[in-house]
CSV table of C-alpha atoms and ligand atoms in Angstrom, one decimal:
chain,number,residue,atom,x,y,z
A,1,MET,CA,134.9,23.0,-47.7
A,2,LYS,CA,138.3,24.7,-48.0
A,3,SER,CA,138.1,28.1,-49.7
A,4,SER,CA,141.0,29.4,-51.7
A,5,LEU,CA,140.2,32.9,-50.4
A,6,SER,CA,140.5,32.8,-46.6
A,7,TYR,CA,137.7,33.6,-44.2
A,8,GLU,CA,139.7,36.6,-43.2
A,9,GLN,CA,139.9,37.9,-46.8
A,10,LEU,CA,136.2,37.4,-47.3
A,11,ARG,CA,135.3,39.1,-44.0
A,12,ALA,CA,137.6,42.0,-44.9
A,13,ALA,CA,136.0,42.4,-48.3
A,14,ALA,CA,132.5,42.3,-46.7
A,15,ASN,CA,133.5,45.0,-44.2
A,16,GLU,CA,135.1,47.2,-46.8
A,17,TYR,CA,132.6,46.9,-49.6
A,18,GLY,CA,129.4,46.0,-47.8
A,19,THR,CA,127.1,43.0,-48.5
A,20,PRO,CA,125.6,41.4,-50.4
A,21,LEU,CA,128.8,41.1,-52.3
A,22,TYR,CA,130.2,38.9,-55.0
A,23,VAL,CA,133.9,38.2,-54.5
A,24,TYR,CA,136.1,36.5,-57.1
A,25,HIS,CA,139.6,35.0,-57.0
A,26,ALA,CA,141.7,35.6,-60.1
A,27,GLU,CA,144.3,32.9,-59.4
A,28,LYS,CA,141.6,30.2,-59.2
A,29,ILE,CA,140.5,31.0,-62.8
A,30,VAL,CA,144.0,30.8,-64.1
A,31,SER,CA,144.7,27.5,-62.2
A,32,GLN,CA,141.5,26.0,-63.7
A,33,TYR,CA,142.7,26.9,-67.2
A,34,GLN,CA,146.2,25.6,-66.4
A,35,ASN,CA,144.7,22.3,-65.3
A,36,LEU,CA,142.8,21.9,-68.6
A,37,LEU,CA,146.0,22.7,-70.6
A,38,SER,CA,148.0,20.1,-68.6
A,39,HIS,CA,145.7,17.2,-69.5
A,40,PHE,CA,145.0,17.9,-73.2
A,41,SER,CA,147.2,17.6,-76.2
A,42,SER,CA,148.7,21.1,-76.6
A,43,ASN,CA,149.0,21.2,-80.4
A,44,ASN,CA,145.4,20.3,-81.3
A,45,THR,CA,143.2,21.6,-78.4
A,46,ARG,CA,141.8,25.0,-77.8
A,47,PHE,CA,139.6,26.2,-74.9
A,48,PHE,CA,137.1,29.0,-75.2
A,49,TYR,CA,135.7,30.3,-71.9
A,50,ALA,CA,131.9,30.4,-72.1
A,51,SER,CA,131.6,34.0,-71.0
A,52,LYS,CA,127.9,33.9,-70.3
A,53,ALA,CA,128.8,32.4,-66.9
A,54,LEU,CA,130.4,35.7,-65.8
A,55,THR,CA,130.9,38.6,-68.2
A,56,ASN,CA,132.5,41.3,-66.1
A,57,ILE,CA,135.3,42.8,-68.2
A,58,HIS,CA,137.8,42.4,-65.4
A,59,ILE,CA,137.1,38.7,-65.3
A,60,LEU,CA,137.4,38.5,-69.1
A,61,ASP,CA,140.7,40.3,-68.7
A,62,VAL,CA,141.9,37.7,-66.3
A,63,VAL,CA,140.8,35.0,-68.8
A,64,LYS,CA,142.6,36.8,-71.6
A,65,ARG,CA,145.8,37.2,-69.7
A,66,SER,CA,145.7,33.5,-68.9
A,67,GLY,CA,145.9,32.8,-72.6
A,68,CYS,CA,142.4,31.3,-72.9
A,69,ASN,CA,140.0,32.1,-75.7
A,70,VAL,CA,136.4,33.2,-75.3
A,71,ASP,CA,133.0,31.7,-76.4
A,72,CYS,CA,130.0,34.0,-76.6
A,73,SER,CA,126.2,33.4,-76.5
A,74,SER,CA,125.2,36.8,-77.8
A,75,ILE,CA,126.7,39.4,-80.1
A,76,ASN,CA,127.1,41.7,-77.1
A,77,GLU,CA,129.2,39.2,-75.3
A,78,ALA,CA,131.4,39.2,-78.4
A,79,LYS,CA,131.6,43.0,-78.3
A,80,LEU,CA,132.6,42.8,-74.6
A,81,ALA,CA,135.4,40.4,-75.5
A,82,LEU,CA,136.6,42.8,-78.3
A,83,HIS,CA,136.4,45.7,-75.8
A,84,VAL,CA,138.7,43.7,-73.5
A,85,GLY,CA,141.1,43.2,-76.3
A,86,PHE,CA,140.6,39.6,-77.4
A,87,GLU,CA,141.6,39.2,-81.0
A,88,PRO,CA,138.7,38.2,-83.3
A,89,LYS,CA,140.4,34.9,-84.1
A,90,ASN,CA,140.2,34.0,-80.4
A,91,ILE,CA,136.4,34.7,-80.1
A,92,LEU,CA,133.8,32.2,-80.9
A,93,TYR,CA,130.1,33.0,-81.2
A,94,THR,CA,127.8,30.0,-80.6
A,95,SER,CA,124.4,31.4,-81.6
A,96,ASN,CA,121.0,30.0,-81.1
A,97,SER,CA,117.7,31.2,-82.4
A,98,VAL,CA,119.3,34.5,-83.3
A,99,SER,CA,118.3,36.7,-86.2
A,100,PHE,CA,120.5,36.5,-89.3
A,101,GLU,CA,121.6,40.1,-88.7
A,102,GLU,CA,123.6,39.0,-85.6
A,103,ILE,CA,125.4,36.3,-87.6
A,104,TYR,CA,126.1,38.9,-90.3
A,105,GLU,CA,127.5,41.2,-87.7
A,106,ALA,CA,129.6,38.4,-86.2
A,107,VAL,CA,131.1,37.8,-89.7
A,108,SER,CA,131.9,41.5,-90.1
A,109,LEU,CA,133.6,41.4,-86.7
A,110,GLY,CA,135.8,38.6,-88.0
A,111,ILE,CA,135.0,36.1,-85.2
A,112,HIS,CA,134.2,32.4,-85.4
A,113,VAL,CA,130.5,31.6,-85.7
A,114,ASN,CA,128.6,28.4,-84.9
A,115,ILE,CA,125.2,28.3,-86.6
A,116,ASP,CA,122.4,26.3,-85.1
A,117,SER,CA,119.6,26.2,-87.6
A,118,LEU,CA,119.1,25.1,-91.3
A,119,SER,CA,117.3,28.4,-91.8
A,120,ASN,CA,120.3,30.6,-90.8
A,121,LEU,CA,122.7,28.3,-92.6
A,122,GLU,CA,120.8,28.8,-95.8
A,123,LYS,CA,120.9,32.6,-95.3
A,124,PHE,CA,124.6,32.3,-94.6
A,125,GLY,CA,125.2,30.4,-97.7
A,126,GLU,CA,123.2,32.9,-99.8
A,127,LYS,CA,125.2,35.8,-98.4
A,128,PHE,CA,128.7,34.4,-98.1
A,129,GLY,CA,128.9,31.2,-100.2
A,130,ASN,CA,132.3,29.7,-99.3
A,131,ARG,CA,134.0,32.9,-98.5
A,132,TYR,CA,133.9,32.6,-94.6
A,133,PRO,CA,134.6,29.3,-92.7
A,134,VAL,CA,131.7,28.6,-90.4
A,135,GLY,CA,130.7,26.1,-87.7
A,136,VAL,CA,127.5,24.1,-87.5
A,137,ARG,CA,125.9,23.1,-84.2
A,138,VAL,CA,124.3,19.6,-84.4
A,139,ARG,CA,121.9,18.1,-82.0
A,140,PRO,CA,123.1,14.6,-81.3
A,141,ASN,CA,120.0,13.4,-79.5
A,142,ILE,CA,122.0,12.5,-76.4
A,143,MET,CA,120.5,13.0,-72.9
A,144,ALA,CA,123.2,14.4,-70.6
A,145,GLY,CA,123.7,17.0,-67.9
A,146,GLY,CA,122.7,17.7,-64.3
A,147,ASN,CA,119.0,18.1,-64.9
A,148,LEU,CA,116.5,18.6,-67.8
A,149,LYS,CA,116.7,22.4,-67.6
A,150,ILE,CA,120.4,22.3,-68.3
A,151,SER,CA,120.3,19.5,-70.9
A,152,THR,CA,120.7,20.7,-74.5
A,153,GLY,CA,121.4,17.7,-76.7
A,154,HIS,CA,118.4,15.5,-76.3
A,155,ASP,CA,115.8,14.9,-78.9
A,156,LYS,CA,113.3,17.5,-77.7
A,157,SER,CA,115.9,20.3,-77.3
A,158,LYS,CA,115.7,23.5,-79.2
A,159,PHE,CA,119.5,23.6,-79.7
A,160,GLY,CA,121.3,22.7,-82.9
A,161,ILE,CA,120.4,21.0,-86.1
A,162,PRO,CA,119.0,17.5,-85.4
A,163,VAL,CA,121.3,14.7,-86.7
A,164,THR,CA,118.2,13.3,-88.3
A,165,GLN,CA,118.2,16.2,-90.7
A,166,LEU,CA,121.6,15.4,-92.0
A,167,ASN,CA,120.4,15.2,-95.6
A,168,GLU,CA,119.0,18.7,-95.6
A,169,LEU,CA,122.2,20.0,-94.0
A,170,ILE,CA,124.4,18.4,-96.7
A,171,GLU,CA,122.1,19.7,-99.4
A,172,ILE,CA,122.5,23.3,-98.1
A,173,GLN,CA,126.3,22.8,-97.8
A,174,GLU,CA,126.5,21.6,-101.4
A,175,LYS,CA,124.0,24.1,-102.8
A,176,TYR,CA,126.1,27.1,-101.6
A,177,ASN,CA,129.5,25.4,-101.4
A,178,ILE,CA,129.7,26.5,-97.8
A,179,ASN,CA,133.0,26.1,-96.1
A,180,ILE,CA,131.9,24.2,-92.9
A,181,ALA,CA,135.0,24.2,-90.8
A,182,THR,CA,133.6,23.2,-87.4
A,183,LEU,CA,131.1,20.6,-86.2
A,184,HIS,CA,129.8,21.6,-82.8
A,185,ILE,CA,128.0,19.6,-80.1
A,186,HIS,CA,127.1,20.9,-76.6
A,187,THR,CA,125.0,18.4,-74.7
A,188,GLY,CA,124.4,20.3,-71.5
A,189,SER,CA,125.9,21.4,-68.2
A,190,GLU,CA,127.3,19.5,-65.2
A,191,ILE,CA,128.3,16.5,-67.2
A,192,LYS,CA,130.4,14.3,-64.9
A,193,ASP,CA,130.5,11.3,-67.2
A,194,VAL,CA,133.5,11.4,-69.6
A,195,ALA,CA,131.6,8.9,-71.8
A,196,VAL,CA,129.2,11.6,-72.8
A,197,PHE,CA,132.0,13.5,-74.6
A,198,LEU,CA,133.2,10.3,-76.2
A,199,GLN,CA,129.6,9.8,-77.5
A,200,SER,CA,130.0,13.2,-79.1
A,201,ALA,CA,133.2,11.9,-80.8
A,202,GLU,CA,131.1,8.9,-82.1
A,203,VAL,CA,128.6,11.3,-83.5
A,204,PHE,CA,131.3,13.3,-85.2
A,205,ASP,CA,132.6,10.0,-86.6
A,206,THR,CA,129.3,9.4,-88.4
A,207,LEU,CA,129.4,13.0,-89.8
A,208,LEU,CA,132.9,13.7,-90.9
A,209,ALA,CA,132.8,11.9,-94.2
A,210,SER,CA,130.0,14.2,-95.3
A,211,PHE,CA,131.9,17.4,-94.3
A,212,PRO,CA,135.2,17.3,-96.2
A,213,THR,CA,136.1,20.9,-95.1
A,214,VAL,CA,135.7,20.3,-91.4
A,215,ASN,CA,138.9,20.6,-89.4
A,216,VAL,CA,137.6,21.4,-85.9
A,217,LEU,CA,135.4,19.3,-83.6
A,218,ASP,CA,133.9,21.5,-81.0
A,219,PHE,CA,132.8,19.4,-77.9
A,220,GLY,CA,131.1,22.4,-76.2
A,221,GLY,CA,131.3,22.9,-72.4
A,222,GLY,CA,129.5,21.4,-69.4
A,223,PHE,CA,132.4,20.0,-67.3
A,224,LYS,CA,131.1,19.4,-63.8
A,225,VAL,CA,132.7,21.0,-60.8
A,226,PRO,CA,132.0,19.9,-57.2
A,227,TYR,CA,129.3,21.9,-55.4
A,228,GLN,CA,128.7,19.6,-52.4
A,229,PRO,CA,131.5,19.1,-49.9
A,230,ASN,CA,132.4,15.5,-50.9
A,231,GLU,CA,131.3,15.7,-54.5
A,232,LYS,CA,133.6,14.9,-57.5
A,233,GLY,CA,133.7,16.9,-60.7
A,234,THR,CA,134.5,15.7,-64.2
A,235,ASP,CA,137.7,13.7,-64.2
A,236,ILE,CA,139.7,16.1,-66.4
A,237,ALA,CA,142.8,13.9,-66.6
A,238,LEU,CA,140.6,11.0,-67.8
A,239,LEU,CA,138.7,13.3,-70.2
A,240,GLY,CA,141.9,14.6,-71.6
A,241,ALA,CA,143.4,11.2,-72.2
A,242,GLU,CA,140.3,9.8,-73.8
A,243,VAL,CA,139.6,12.8,-76.0
A,244,ASN,CA,143.3,12.8,-77.1
A,245,LYS,CA,142.9,9.2,-78.1
A,246,ALA,CA,139.6,9.8,-80.0
A,247,MET,CA,141.0,12.8,-81.8
A,248,MET,CA,144.1,10.8,-83.0
A,249,ARG,CA,141.8,8.0,-84.2
A,250,LEU,CA,139.5,10.4,-86.1
A,251,SER,CA,142.4,12.4,-87.6
A,252,GLU,CA,144.0,9.1,-88.8
A,253,LYS,CA,140.7,7.7,-90.1
A,254,TYR,CA,139.8,10.8,-92.1
A,255,GLY,CA,143.4,11.8,-93.1
A,256,ARG,CA,142.9,15.3,-91.7
A,257,LYS,CA,144.5,17.2,-88.9
A,258,LEU,CA,141.6,17.8,-86.6
A,259,MET,CA,141.5,20.2,-83.7
A,260,ALA,CA,139.3,19.7,-80.6
A,261,TRP,CA,137.7,22.8,-79.1
A,262,PHE,CA,136.0,23.1,-75.7
A,263,GLU,CA,133.8,25.8,-74.2
A,264,PRO,CA,134.0,25.5,-70.4
A,265,GLY,CA,132.0,28.1,-68.4
A,266,LYS,CA,131.3,26.7,-64.9
A,267,TYR,CA,134.6,24.9,-64.9
A,268,MET,CA,136.5,28.1,-65.4
A,269,VAL,CA,134.7,30.4,-62.9
A,270,SER,CA,132.3,28.6,-60.6
A,271,GLU,CA,134.8,27.9,-57.8
A,272,CYS,CA,136.5,31.3,-58.0
A,273,GLY,CA,133.4,33.0,-56.7
A,274,TYR,CA,132.0,33.6,-53.2
A,275,PHE,CA,128.7,35.4,-52.5
A,276,VAL,CA,128.9,37.1,-49.1
A,277,THR,CA,125.7,38.0,-47.4
A,278,THR,CA,124.6,39.2,-43.9
A,279,VAL,CA,122.0,37.6,-41.6
A,280,ASN,CA,119.2,40.2,-41.0
A,281,VAL,CA,116.8,38.1,-38.9
A,282,LEU,CA,116.7,34.8,-37.0
A,283,LYS,CA,113.2,33.4,-36.6
A,284,GLN,CA,112.1,30.2,-35.0
A,285,SER,CA,108.9,28.3,-36.0
A,286,GLY,CA,108.3,24.9,-34.5
A,287,ASP,CA,111.6,23.1,-35.1
A,288,ILE,CA,112.6,25.3,-38.0
A,289,HIS,CA,115.3,27.9,-37.5
A,290,PHE,CA,115.1,30.5,-40.2
A,291,ALA,CA,118.1,32.6,-41.1
A,292,GLY,CA,116.9,35.5,-43.1
A,293,ILE,CA,119.6,37.1,-45.2
A,294,ASN,CA,120.0,40.4,-47.0
A,295,THR,CA,119.6,39.0,-50.5
A,296,GLY,CA,117.3,36.7,-52.4
A,297,LEU,CA,116.6,34.9,-55.7
A,298,ASN,CA,117.1,38.3,-57.3
A,299,HIS,CA,120.9,37.9,-56.6
A,300,LEU,CA,121.4,34.2,-56.7
A,301,ILE,CA,118.7,32.4,-58.6
A,302,ARG,CA,120.2,28.9,-59.0
A,303,PRO,CA,118.8,27.3,-55.9
A,304,MET,CA,115.2,28.2,-56.8
A,305,PHE,CA,115.6,27.9,-60.5
A,306,TYR,CA,117.6,24.7,-60.8
A,307,ASP,CA,117.3,23.3,-57.2
A,308,SER,CA,121.0,23.8,-57.1
A,309,TYR,CA,123.1,23.1,-54.0
A,310,HIS,CA,125.4,25.9,-52.9
A,311,HIS,CA,127.5,25.2,-49.9
A,312,ILE,CA,126.9,27.8,-47.1
A,313,ASP,CA,129.3,28.7,-44.3
A,314,ASN,CA,129.2,31.2,-41.4
A,315,ILE,CA,132.4,33.1,-41.9
A,316,SER,CA,131.8,35.3,-38.9
A,317,ASN,CA,132.1,32.2,-36.6
A,318,PRO,CA,133.2,29.2,-38.7
A,319,THR,CA,134.1,27.1,-35.6
A,320,ALA,CA,130.8,27.5,-33.8
A,321,SER,CA,128.9,24.2,-33.2
A,322,PRO,CA,126.6,23.4,-36.2
A,323,GLN,CA,122.9,23.8,-36.1
A,324,ARG,CA,120.2,23.2,-38.8
A,325,TYR,CA,118.8,26.2,-40.6
A,326,ALA,CA,116.5,27.1,-43.4
A,327,VAL,CA,118.4,29.9,-45.1
A,328,VAL,CA,115.9,32.3,-46.7
A,329,GLY,CA,116.0,35.5,-48.7
A,330,ASN,CA,114.3,38.9,-48.3
A,331,ILE,CA,112.3,38.9,-51.5
A,332,CYS,CA,108.4,38.8,-51.5
A,333,GLU,CA,108.5,35.3,-53.0
A,334,THR,CA,109.5,32.0,-51.6
A,335,ASP,CA,113.3,32.3,-52.0
A,336,THR,CA,114.8,29.5,-50.0
A,337,PHE,CA,118.6,28.9,-50.5
A,338,ALA,CA,118.7,25.8,-48.3
A,339,TRP,CA,115.8,24.1,-46.5
A,340,ASP,CA,117.6,22.1,-43.7
A,341,ARG,CA,121.3,22.8,-43.6
A,342,GLU,CA,123.9,22.4,-41.0
A,343,ILE,CA,125.8,25.7,-40.5
A,344,PRO,CA,127.9,26.9,-37.6
A,345,THR,CA,125.6,28.6,-35.1
A,346,ILE,CA,124.4,31.9,-36.5
A,347,GLN,CA,123.9,35.2,-34.7
A,348,GLU,CA,122.1,38.1,-36.4
A,349,GLY,CA,124.7,40.2,-38.2
A,350,ASP,CA,126.9,37.3,-39.1
A,351,PHE,CA,128.3,37.0,-42.7
A,352,LEU,CA,127.1,33.8,-44.5
A,353,VAL,CA,129.1,32.9,-47.7
A,354,PHE,CA,127.8,30.9,-50.6
A,355,TYR,CA,130.5,28.9,-52.5
A,356,ASN,CA,130.6,28.2,-56.2
A,357,ALA,CA,129.1,31.7,-56.8
A,358,GLY,CA,131.3,32.6,-59.8
A,359,ALA,CA,129.3,31.0,-62.6
A,360,TYR,CA,125.7,32.1,-63.3
A,361,GLY,CA,125.4,34.0,-60.0
A,362,TYR,CA,125.8,37.7,-60.6
A,363,GLU,CA,125.2,37.0,-64.2
A,364,MET,CA,121.6,36.0,-63.6
A,365,ALA,CA,120.9,38.7,-61.0
A,366,SER,CA,118.1,41.2,-61.5
A,367,ASN,CA,116.6,44.2,-59.8
A,368,TYR,CA,113.4,42.3,-58.8
A,369,ASN,CA,111.7,44.0,-55.9
A,370,ALA,CA,113.5,47.1,-56.9
A,371,ARG,CA,116.5,46.0,-55.0
A,372,PHE,CA,120.1,47.0,-55.9
A,373,LYS,CA,122.3,44.5,-57.6
A,374,PRO,CA,125.3,43.6,-55.5
A,375,ALA,CA,128.8,44.9,-56.0
A,376,GLN,CA,131.6,42.7,-57.4
A,377,VAL,CA,135.1,42.5,-56.1
A,378,LEU,CA,138.2,40.7,-57.5
A,379,PHE,CA,141.1,39.5,-55.5
A,380,GLU,CA,144.4,39.3,-57.4
A,381,ASP,CA,147.8,38.9,-55.8
A,382,GLY,CA,146.1,39.1,-52.4
A,383,ILE,CA,144.7,42.6,-53.1
A,384,SER,CA,141.0,43.3,-53.6
A,385,LYS,CA,139.5,45.7,-56.0
A,386,LEU,CA,136.0,46.8,-56.9
A,387,ILE,CA,135.1,45.6,-60.4
A,388,SER,CA,131.5,46.7,-60.4
A,389,ARG,CA,129.8,48.9,-57.9
A,390,ARG,CA,126.5,48.3,-56.1
A,391,ASP,CA,123.5,49.9,-57.7
A,392,THR,CA,122.2,53.2,-56.4
A,393,PHE,CA,118.7,54.5,-56.2
A,394,GLU,CA,119.4,56.6,-59.3
A,395,ASP,CA,120.3,53.4,-61.2
A,396,LEU,CA,116.8,52.1,-60.6
A,397,LEU,CA,115.4,55.2,-62.3
A,398,SER,CA,118.1,55.6,-64.9
A,399,LEU,CA,116.3,53.9,-67.8
A,400,GLN,CA,112.9,55.2,-66.9
A,401,LEU,CA,111.7,58.5,-68.5
A,402,PRO,CA,110.9,61.2,-65.9
A,403,LEU,CA,107.3,61.6,-64.8
A,404,HIS,CA,107.3,65.4,-65.0
A,405,LYS,CA,109.0,67.2,-67.8
B,1,PLP,C1,126.4,27.6,-71.6
B,1,PLP,C2,127.3,27.0,-72.7
B,1,PLP,C3,128.5,26.5,-72.4
B,1,PLP,C4,129.1,26.5,-71.0
B,1,PLP,O1,128.4,25.6,-70.2
B,1,PLP,P1,129.1,25.3,-68.7
B,1,PLP,O2,128.2,24.3,-68.1
B,1,PLP,O3,129.0,26.6,-68.0
B,1,PLP,O4,130.5,24.8,-68.9
B,1,PLP,C5,129.3,26.1,-73.5
B,1,PLP,N1,128.9,26.1,-74.7
B,1,PLP,C6,127.6,26.6,-75.0
B,1,PLP,C7,127.2,26.6,-76.5
B,1,PLP,C8,126.8,27.0,-74.0
B,1,PLP,O5,125.6,27.4,-74.4
């Protein structure tokens, strides 16, 4: 698998900053956004980077400079975006199961809000009536996404207001004269099939007549990117063409100028990221060759949590003949990154890199086993800079009150 950062750049970063190390490539983020822009109608489509994938403010700054907007999953993410200098009108907060106080705070920050329960919508109506345009997340009862854990639109999902409760939704809208400006559907992550997004358009079609103030259809995120060497991601060109058609049809049918919004997370940052680790120990047992590395599920949980595939390469010796390895972590827990994987022959001390480490990598890292969280480095214009330092022992104690006064 070809990296956009070279082996040499990754090795240099590992030598300079130490491992385990998350390394990101700014130009890749920008080119992903440019690719989206090139395939969707420019005058009625907006993209909001789902920042929960990677919230470091230097990454948010790259996103902002690219011209992309930002979607948040918590009020703190919204505050990080404001901190970076995003304008409130370019920030969207898609809330779920949050207290009404957070929605109230989002309104006072002046950002867009998607509400995902009848209960919070009712409170919103009581408080704001029609004074603040708001989005409503509906649950379309569509099964989509890479696996059940990352599917959010099916009929047992906690997300959104079920389409079967349409009458209650309309009742609340009418009771408080709420200005519902956006209908939102996010069916899951790693959706390769363009038809899933068109199904969302069909659901919007059944709803639009009941929501005369809606002028935005928010299709959520979930575009698939390739993780395996020969895998294909979502066909963005096809998606763009089909969504443009659907939007034209709906705009005409309902006599309104409708905007399409999207919230890509993985698509924006997955491939920009590399997780560089060091092999501590080689161990053989029967015909299994273990490569024990200086990290674990505390730093990259996706393989154990989602059974995710991350391509692994030996950047210290990429041309060595391949052997099969079980790549395991250093946590007191079974934390296997790959069970039986061909990797160029490994020596202790080699650097192994995990690809697709930009999205939900560092962001889901923890201090489990009282280990330090890795440092993060950003390459831009060929130059690397540290964007968050590795933890220190003091950091482990920093939130704990001292034993002895
Ligand atoms: C997580 C999330 C996204 C982004 O999903 P990706 O698979 O990373 O693109 C978009 N919208 C909402 C509401 C989300 O919760």
